[in-house]
Amino acid sequence: MALTNKIEQRQTQKLSISNRIVQSLKVLNMGRHELEEAVERESECNPLLEVNIDKNEVDWEKYFLDERKTINFDRNNVEYNDEHDFNFENLTPSVYSIYDSLYAQINIMDISKMKKKICKYLIDSLDKDGYLREDESTIVRKFGISKYFLEECIEILHGLEPAGIGARNLQECIILQLRHCGINNKKLEDMINCDINLIANLSIQQLATKYRLTKEEVVEFIEFIKSLEPKPADMSSEKATVYAYPDVYVEKVDGKSVAKAYNEKKMQLGVNSYYKNLLLSTDDTETKKYIKEKLNSAQKLINDVSERSTTVVNIANSIIDAQRDYFDKDGDLKPLMMTELAEKLNCHVSTISRGVSDKYMLTEKGMYELKDFFTNAYENEDGDVVSSNSIKVKIKSIIDNENKKKPLSDKKIEDLLKEDGIDIARRTVAKYREELGFLGSSKRKQL
């Protein structure tokens, strides 16, 4: 076959997305907190962007100065600073963690400095669950101590609160908690050390036979073990609370629910007036170029934030229109797909997906993420369409009312739903059960 060179003209279609569109899509995809952080970051590198975000923070300096005018303040109770009325470093809130608690317990113990040093190192080595996972031979070499000395330090750690802290595995954690409760049962400890899997799988007959116990005794042991904490650090750790902030709220207008932008004045964006005046007054070409560049960037972000708000409100109102029975008549949610909304709003389904991701709606029934209003559809025997939400409610009701000693399998739940005219696969039942937070039937069993 001969090879030839020739010039051809072809017509092809390509999707070209500008940087401006990319930024606009990013802004739409952001949740409220993420948006505020992004806007604040932009304002730090763009002097033309003026940002005012009301975070409902207390002006502590003004608060204390006002308080001082009305209350006789005892300076002996506060560290005084000549340059300021108050030393605000003393007002910094502190988080008292489990590590602080363990350090405090070690500090008041009458033990040698070396043991305190090793114990504090062990505390620093604990993982997030409160277990000691570091290789003991490494610690011995690091500090030049004997294995016996290290074991003494680990025993000290095991005597601290909360019970089970510093355990090297789950079995040791459970046994430490048993001893903390004053239970020293050799047979029970052997069962935990050698057959933790049988305990987890509730193999009562097998355990009873192996350890020469009655079934009642095994059940009693297992029930007590289930009451203990497998992650001792969880008992005293402080977890950060993440608050969802609504983007829209629902109010009744002439008896109909309507979505509106929620408290948009909380974040105000504008262009710095100093630079606007400077652009008009300066003759310096470079200065004008810089101001125009930053002005374009600032204005683009302002427009994107405004467009985001409009898009989210439009999506929320379309959701309300599609779910009128739920919002205005206390009915159930109807099946709703993102593609339906995209068709109605004449936009791409990806716009809907971005517009509902991490966006929240405040209603008189509570606060919900927008994507919660989209549900799959199933057809029952009568030809009526049932939403996945309704099926989840049925599954929850079935599990809540089951015999706790003989919990229903996913197959049995599937059969019960089919008796109600809902044809659904077992794997879908399992998926919905997990989404509802229910364990499998073997793990739900109560003795």
Coordinates of C-alpha atoms in Angstrom, one line a residue:
M1 CA 0.0 0.0 0.0
A2 CA 1.5 3.4 -1.0
L3 CA 1.8 6.2 1.5
T4 CA 0.8 9.7 0.3
N5 CA 0.8 13.1 1.9
K6 CA -2.3 15.3 1.3
I7 CA -4.1 18.2 2.9
E8 CA -7.7 17.5 4.0
Q9 CA -10.4 19.8 5.5
R10 CA -12.6 18.1 8.1
Q11 CA -15.5 19.3 10.2
T12 CA -15.5 18.0 13.7
Q13 CA -17.3 18.9 16.9
K14 CA -15.3 19.6 20.1
L15 CA -16.4 20.8 23.5
S16 CA -14.3 23.7 24.6
I17 CA -14.8 24.9 28.2
S18 CA -13.3 28.2 29.1
N19 CA -11.6 28.9 32.5
R20 CA -14.6 31.2 33.3
I21 CA -17.1 28.4 32.9
V22 CA -14.9 26.0 34.9
Q23 CA -14.8 28.5 37.8
S24 CA -18.6 29.1 37.6
L25 CA -19.2 25.3 37.8
K26 CA -16.8 25.0 40.8
V27 CA -18.7 27.8 42.6
L28 CA -22.0 26.1 41.9
N29 CA -20.7 22.8 43.3
M30 CA -19.5 24.3 46.6
G31 CA -21.4 24.0 49.8
R32 CA -22.1 27.1 51.9
H33 CA -19.1 26.8 54.2
E34 CA -16.8 25.9 51.3
L35 CA -18.0 28.9 49.3
E36 CA -17.3 31.3 52.2
E37 CA -13.8 29.9 52.6
A38 CA -13.1 30.2 48.9
V39 CA -14.4 33.8 48.8
E40 CA -12.2 34.7 51.8
R41 CA -9.1 33.2 50.2
E42 CA -9.8 35.1 47.0
S43 CA -10.2 38.4 48.9
E44 CA -6.7 37.8 50.5
C45 CA -5.0 37.8 47.1
N46 CA -7.4 40.3 45.3
P47 CA -7.4 43.7 47.0
L48 CA -10.3 44.9 44.8
L49 CA -12.7 42.2 46.2
E50 CA -14.4 43.5 49.3
V51 CA -15.9 40.7 51.5
N52 CA -18.1 41.0 54.5
I53 CA -19.2 37.7 56.0
D54 CA -21.3 38.0 59.2
K55 CA -20.4 34.9 61.2
N56 CA -22.4 36.0 64.2
E57 CA -19.1 36.2 66.2
V58 CA -19.1 38.0 69.5
D59 CA -16.9 41.2 69.7
W60 CA -15.3 40.0 73.0
E61 CA -13.3 43.2 73.5
K62 CA -16.3 45.4 73.3
Y63 CA -18.3 42.9 75.4
F64 CA -15.7 42.9 78.3
L65 CA -15.2 46.7 78.1
D66 CA -19.0 47.2 78.4
E67 CA -19.2 44.7 81.2
R68 CA -16.5 46.5 83.0
K69 CA -18.5 49.7 83.1
T70 CA -21.3 48.0 84.9
I71 CA -19.5 45.5 87.2
N72 CA -16.9 46.1 89.8
F73 CA -14.1 44.0 88.3
D74 CA -11.5 42.5 90.5
R75 CA -8.1 42.9 88.8
N76 CA -6.6 40.3 91.2
N77 CA -8.5 37.6 89.4
V78 CA -7.2 38.4 86.0
E79 CA -3.6 38.7 84.6
Y80 CA -3.2 42.4 83.9
N81 CA -1.2 43.8 80.9
D82 CA -0.1 47.4 81.0
E83 CA -0.6 47.9 77.2
H84 CA -4.2 46.5 77.2
D85 CA -7.1 46.3 79.6
F86 CA -7.2 42.5 79.1
N87 CA -4.7 39.9 78.0
F88 CA -6.8 38.1 75.4
E89 CA -4.4 35.2 75.2
N90 CA -5.9 34.1 78.6
L91 CA -9.3 34.0 76.9
T92 CA -8.4 31.4 74.2
P93 CA -10.7 28.4 74.6
S94 CA -9.0 25.1 75.1
V95 CA -10.0 21.6 74.2
Y96 CA -9.4 19.1 77.0
S97 CA -8.5 16.0 75.1
I98 CA -8.0 12.4 76.2
Y99 CA -4.2 13.0 76.0
D100 CA -4.5 15.9 78.5
S101 CA -6.4 13.6 80.8
L102 CA -3.9 10.8 80.6
Y103 CA -0.9 13.2 81.1
A104 CA -2.7 14.7 84.2
Q105 CA -3.1 11.2 85.7
I106 CA 0.6 10.4 85.1
N107 CA 1.8 13.7 86.5
I108 CA 0.2 13.1 89.9
M109 CA 1.6 9.6 90.2
D110 CA 4.4 8.8 92.6
I111 CA 6.7 7.1 90.1
S112 CA 10.2 7.7 88.8
K113 CA 11.0 10.4 86.2
M114 CA 12.0 7.7 83.8
K115 CA 8.7 5.9 84.1
K116 CA 6.8 9.2 83.6
K117 CA 8.9 9.8 80.5
I118 CA 8.1 6.4 79.1
C119 CA 4.4 6.5 80.0
K120 CA 4.1 9.9 78.3
Y121 CA 5.8 8.5 75.2
L122 CA 3.3 5.6 75.3
I123 CA 0.4 8.0 75.5
D124 CA 1.7 9.9 72.5
S125 CA 1.9 6.6 70.6
L126 CA -1.8 5.7 71.1
D127 CA -3.8 5.5 67.9
K128 CA -7.2 7.3 67.5
D129 CA -9.0 4.4 69.1
G130 CA -6.8 4.4 72.2
Y131 CA -4.7 1.3 71.3
L132 CA -0.9 0.9 71.6
R133 CA 0.2 -0.3 68.3
E134 CA 3.9 0.6 68.3
D135 CA 6.5 -2.3 68.3
E136 CA 7.7 -2.8 71.9
S137 CA 11.2 -3.8 70.8
T138 CA 11.5 -0.5 69.1
I139 CA 10.7 1.4 72.3
V140 CA 13.2 -0.8 74.3
R141 CA 16.0 0.2 71.8
K142 CA 14.9 3.8 71.6
F143 CA 15.2 4.4 75.4
G144 CA 17.7 1.7 76.3
I145 CA 15.4 0.1 78.8
S146 CA 14.6 -3.6 79.6
K147 CA 11.5 -5.3 78.4
Y148 CA 10.5 -5.8 82.0
F149 CA 10.8 -2.0 82.7
L150 CA 8.6 -1.3 79.6
E151 CA 6.0 -3.8 80.7
E152 CA 5.8 -2.1 84.1
C153 CA 5.2 1.2 82.3
I154 CA 2.5 -0.4 80.1
E155 CA 0.8 -1.8 83.2
I156 CA 0.7 1.8 84.6
L157 CA -0.9 3.0 81.4
H158 CA -3.5 0.2 81.6
G159 CA -4.4 1.4 85.1
L160 CA -5.5 4.8 83.8
E161 CA -8.9 6.0 82.9
P162 CA -10.7 5.3 80.7
A163 CA -10.5 1.5 81.2
G164 CA -9.0 -0.4 78.3
I165 CA -6.7 2.5 77.2
G166 CA -3.3 1.4 75.9
A167 CA -4.5 -2.2 75.0
R168 CA -2.5 -3.8 72.3
N169 CA -5.5 -5.7 70.8
L170 CA -9.2 -6.0 71.1
Q171 CA -9.0 -9.0 73.5
E172 CA -6.7 -7.2 75.9
C173 CA -9.0 -4.1 75.7
I174 CA -12.0 -6.2 76.8
I175 CA -10.1 -8.0 79.5
L176 CA -8.8 -4.7 81.0
Q177 CA -12.3 -3.4 81.2
L178 CA -13.5 -6.7 82.8
R179 CA -10.8 -6.4 85.5
H180 CA -11.7 -2.7 85.9
C181 CA -15.2 -3.9 86.8
G182 CA -13.7 -6.3 89.3
I183 CA -14.3 -9.4 87.2
N184 CA -11.5 -11.9 87.2
N185 CA -12.8 -15.0 85.5
K186 CA -10.2 -17.3 84.0
K187 CA -12.7 -19.2 81.8
L188 CA -14.1 -15.9 80.5
E189 CA -10.7 -14.5 79.7
D190 CA -9.7 -17.7 77.9
M191 CA -12.9 -17.5 75.9
I192 CA -12.0 -13.9 74.9
N193 CA -8.4 -14.6 74.1
C194 CA -9.0 -17.8 72.1
D195 CA -12.5 -17.5 70.6
I196 CA -13.3 -13.9 70.1
N197 CA -14.7 -14.8 66.6
L198 CA -17.1 -17.3 68.1
I199 CA -18.3 -14.6 70.5
A200 CA -18.8 -12.2 67.7
N201 CA -20.8 -14.7 65.7
L202 CA -22.9 -15.7 68.7
S203 CA -21.9 -19.4 68.5
I204 CA -23.5 -20.1 71.8
Q205 CA -23.7 -23.9 71.6
Q206 CA -20.1 -24.2 70.4
L207 CA -18.8 -22.0 73.3
A208 CA -21.0 -23.8 75.8
T209 CA -19.6 -27.2 74.8
K210 CA -16.0 -26.1 74.6
Y211 CA -15.9 -24.3 77.9
R212 CA -18.4 -26.6 79.7
L213 CA -20.8 -23.8 80.4
T214 CA -24.6 -23.7 80.2
K215 CA -26.1 -21.7 77.4
E216 CA -27.5 -19.2 79.9
E217 CA -24.0 -18.6 81.2
V218 CA -22.6 -18.1 77.7
V219 CA -25.4 -15.7 76.9
E220 CA -24.7 -13.7 80.1
F221 CA -21.0 -13.5 79.3
I222 CA -21.7 -12.3 75.7
E223 CA -24.3 -9.7 76.8
F224 CA -21.8 -8.3 79.3
I225 CA -19.0 -8.2 76.7
K226 CA -21.3 -6.4 74.2
S227 CA -21.8 -3.6 76.9
L228 CA -18.1 -2.8 76.9
E229 CA -16.3 -0.2 74.7
P230 CA -14.1 -1.6 71.9
K231 CA -12.6 1.8 71.3
P232 CA -11.7 3.3 74.7
A233 CA -10.6 6.6 73.3
D234 CA -14.2 7.2 72.1
M235 CA -15.4 7.4 75.7
S236 CA -13.6 10.7 76.3
S237 CA -12.7 12.1 73.0
E238 CA -14.3 15.3 71.8
K239 CA -15.5 15.2 68.3
A240 CA -15.9 18.3 66.1
T241 CA -19.4 19.1 65.2
V242 CA -20.1 20.0 61.6
Y243 CA -23.1 22.3 61.2
A244 CA -25.1 22.4 58.0
Y245 CA -26.0 25.9 56.8
P246 CA -29.1 26.3 54.7
D247 CA -28.9 27.8 51.2
V248 CA -32.7 28.2 50.9
Y249 CA -35.7 28.3 53.2
V250 CA -39.3 27.5 52.5
E251 CA -42.2 29.8 53.4
K252 CA -45.9 29.8 52.6
V253 CA -47.1 32.4 50.1
D254 CA -50.9 32.3 49.6
G255 CA -50.9 28.8 51.1
K256 CA -48.2 27.4 48.7
S257 CA -44.6 26.6 49.7
V258 CA -42.0 28.7 48.0
A259 CA -38.2 28.5 48.3
K260 CA -36.2 31.7 48.8
A261 CA -32.5 32.4 49.3
Y262 CA -31.6 32.1 53.0
N263 CA -30.2 35.2 54.6
E264 CA -28.0 36.2 51.6
K265 CA -27.0 39.4 53.5
K266 CA -24.8 37.1 55.7
M267 CA -22.2 37.3 52.9
Q268 CA -21.8 40.6 51.0
L269 CA -19.4 41.0 48.1
G270 CA -18.4 44.2 46.4
V271 CA -15.6 46.1 44.7
N272 CA -13.3 48.2 46.9
S273 CA -14.1 51.9 46.3
Y274 CA -10.5 53.0 46.7
Y275 CA -9.4 51.1 43.7
K276 CA -12.4 52.2 41.7
N277 CA -11.4 55.8 42.3
L278 CA -7.7 55.0 41.6
L279 CA -8.6 53.6 38.2
L280 CA -10.3 56.8 37.3
S281 CA -7.6 59.1 38.6
T282 CA -4.3 57.4 37.8
D283 CA -2.4 57.8 34.5
D284 CA 0.0 55.0 35.2
T285 CA -0.6 52.3 32.5
E286 CA 0.7 49.4 34.6
T287 CA -1.5 50.4 37.6
K288 CA -4.5 50.6 35.3
K289 CA -3.7 47.2 33.8
Y290 CA -3.4 45.6 37.3
I291 CA -6.6 47.2 38.6
K292 CA -8.6 46.1 35.5
E293 CA -7.2 42.5 35.8
K294 CA -8.2 42.2 39.5
L295 CA -11.5 44.0 38.8
N296 CA -12.4 41.4 36.2
S297 CA -11.5 38.6 38.6
A298 CA -13.5 40.1 41.4
Q299 CA -16.6 40.9 39.3
K300 CA -16.5 37.3 37.8
L301 CA -16.6 35.8 41.3
I302 CA -19.4 38.2 42.4
N303 CA -21.4 37.1 39.3
D304 CA -20.7 33.4 40.0
V305 CA -21.9 33.7 43.6
S306 CA -25.0 35.5 42.5
E307 CA -25.7 32.9 39.7
R308 CA -25.1 30.1 42.2
S309 CA -27.8 31.5 44.5
T310 CA -30.3 31.9 41.6
T311 CA -29.6 28.4 40.3
V312 CA -30.0 26.8 43.8
V313 CA -33.3 28.7 44.4
N314 CA -34.7 27.7 41.0
I315 CA -33.8 24.0 41.6
A316 CA -35.3 24.2 45.1
N317 CA -38.6 25.6 43.7
S318 CA -38.7 23.0 41.0
I319 CA -38.3 20.3 43.7
I320 CA -41.2 21.9 45.7
D321 CA -43.4 21.9 42.5
A322 CA -42.6 18.2 41.9
Q323 CA -43.2 17.3 45.6
R324 CA -46.3 19.5 46.3
D325 CA -48.0 16.7 48.2
Y326 CA -45.0 16.5 50.6
F327 CA -44.6 20.2 51.2
D328 CA -48.3 21.4 51.2
K329 CA -50.4 18.3 52.1
D330 CA -48.1 16.3 54.4
G331 CA -48.0 13.5 51.8
D332 CA -45.1 11.1 50.9
L333 CA -42.3 12.0 48.5
K334 CA -42.9 11.0 44.9
P335 CA -40.3 9.4 42.7
L336 CA -38.2 12.2 41.2
M337 CA -35.1 11.9 39.0
M338 CA -32.5 14.6 38.3
T339 CA -33.1 14.2 34.6
E340 CA -36.7 15.3 35.0
L341 CA -35.7 18.5 36.7
A342 CA -32.9 19.1 34.1
E343 CA -35.6 18.9 31.4
K344 CA -37.9 21.2 33.2
L345 CA -35.2 23.8 33.8
N346 CA -33.7 23.4 30.4
C347 CA -30.2 22.6 31.7
H348 CA -27.8 19.7 31.8
V349 CA -28.3 17.1 34.5
S350 CA -24.8 17.8 35.8
T351 CA -25.9 21.3 36.6
I352 CA -28.7 19.8 38.8
S353 CA -26.2 17.4 40.4
R354 CA -23.9 20.3 41.3
G355 CA -26.8 22.5 42.4
V356 CA -28.0 20.0 45.0
S357 CA -24.7 18.7 46.2
D358 CA -24.1 19.8 49.8
K359 CA -26.9 22.3 49.5
Y360 CA -29.6 22.4 52.3
M361 CA -33.2 23.5 52.5
L362 CA -34.7 24.7 55.7
T363 CA -38.4 23.7 56.0
E364 CA -41.0 23.7 58.8
K365 CA -40.4 19.9 59.0
G366 CA -36.6 20.3 59.5
M367 CA -33.5 20.9 57.4
Y368 CA -32.8 18.5 54.4
E369 CA -30.1 18.2 51.8
L370 CA -31.6 18.9 48.4
K371 CA -30.5 15.6 47.0
D372 CA -32.7 13.8 49.6
F373 CA -35.8 14.8 47.6
F374 CA -34.7 12.7 44.6
T375 CA -35.9 9.1 44.9
N376 CA -36.0 6.1 42.5
A377 CA -39.3 4.7 41.3
Y378 CA -40.8 1.2 41.7
E379 CA -44.1 0.0 40.3
N380 CA -46.3 -2.2 42.5
E381 CA -48.8 -4.9 41.4
D382 CA -51.6 -2.3 41.0
G383 CA -49.4 -0.3 38.6
D384 CA -48.9 2.6 41.1
V385 CA -45.5 4.1 41.3
V386 CA -43.8 3.9 44.7
S387 CA -40.7 5.9 45.7
S388 CA -37.6 4.3 47.2
N389 CA -38.2 6.5 50.3
S390 CA -41.5 4.8 50.8
I391 CA -39.9 1.4 50.5
K392 CA -37.2 2.4 53.1
V393 CA -40.0 3.4 55.5
K394 CA -41.6 0.0 55.0
I395 CA -38.2 -1.8 55.6
K396 CA -37.6 0.2 58.7
S397 CA -41.1 -0.6 60.0
I398 CA -40.5 -4.4 59.3
I399 CA -37.2 -4.4 61.2
D400 CA -38.5 -2.3 64.1
N401 CA -41.3 -4.8 64.6
E402 CA -39.4 -8.0 64.0
N403 CA -38.7 -10.6 66.7
K404 CA -35.3 -9.5 68.1
K405 CA -34.3 -13.0 69.0
K406 CA -35.0 -14.2 65.4
P407 CA -34.3 -11.2 63.2
L408 CA -35.5 -11.3 59.6
S409 CA -33.0 -12.0 56.7
D410 CA -32.9 -9.7 53.7
K411 CA -34.6 -12.5 51.7
K412 CA -37.5 -12.7 54.2
I413 CA -37.9 -8.9 54.1
E414 CA -37.9 -9.2 50.3
D415 CA -40.7 -11.7 50.5
L416 CA -42.7 -9.5 52.9
L417 CA -42.4 -6.6 50.5
K418 CA -43.6 -8.8 47.6
E419 CA -46.6 -9.7 49.7
D420 CA -47.4 -6.0 49.8
G421 CA -47.1 -5.8 46.0
I422 CA -43.6 -4.4 45.9
D423 CA -41.3 -6.4 43.6
I424 CA -37.7 -5.6 44.7
A425 CA -34.5 -7.6 44.6
R426 CA -32.8 -8.9 47.7
R427 CA -29.6 -6.9 47.0
T428 CA -31.7 -3.7 46.9
V429 CA -33.2 -4.6 50.2
A430 CA -29.7 -5.1 51.6
K431 CA -28.6 -1.7 50.2
Y432 CA -31.6 0.2 51.7
R433 CA -31.2 -1.6 55.0
E434 CA -27.5 -0.5 55.2
E435 CA -28.5 3.1 54.2
L436 CA -31.0 3.0 57.1
G437 CA -28.2 2.0 59.5
F438 CA -29.4 -1.5 60.2
L439 CA -26.9 -4.4 60.5
G440 CA -27.4 -7.8 58.9
S441 CA -29.8 -10.3 60.6
S442 CA -27.0 -12.2 62.5
K443 CA -25.6 -8.9 63.9
R444 CA -29.1 -7.7 65.0
K445 CA -29.8 -10.8 67.0
Q446 CA -30.5 -10.2 70.7
L447 CA -29.9 -13.1 73.1

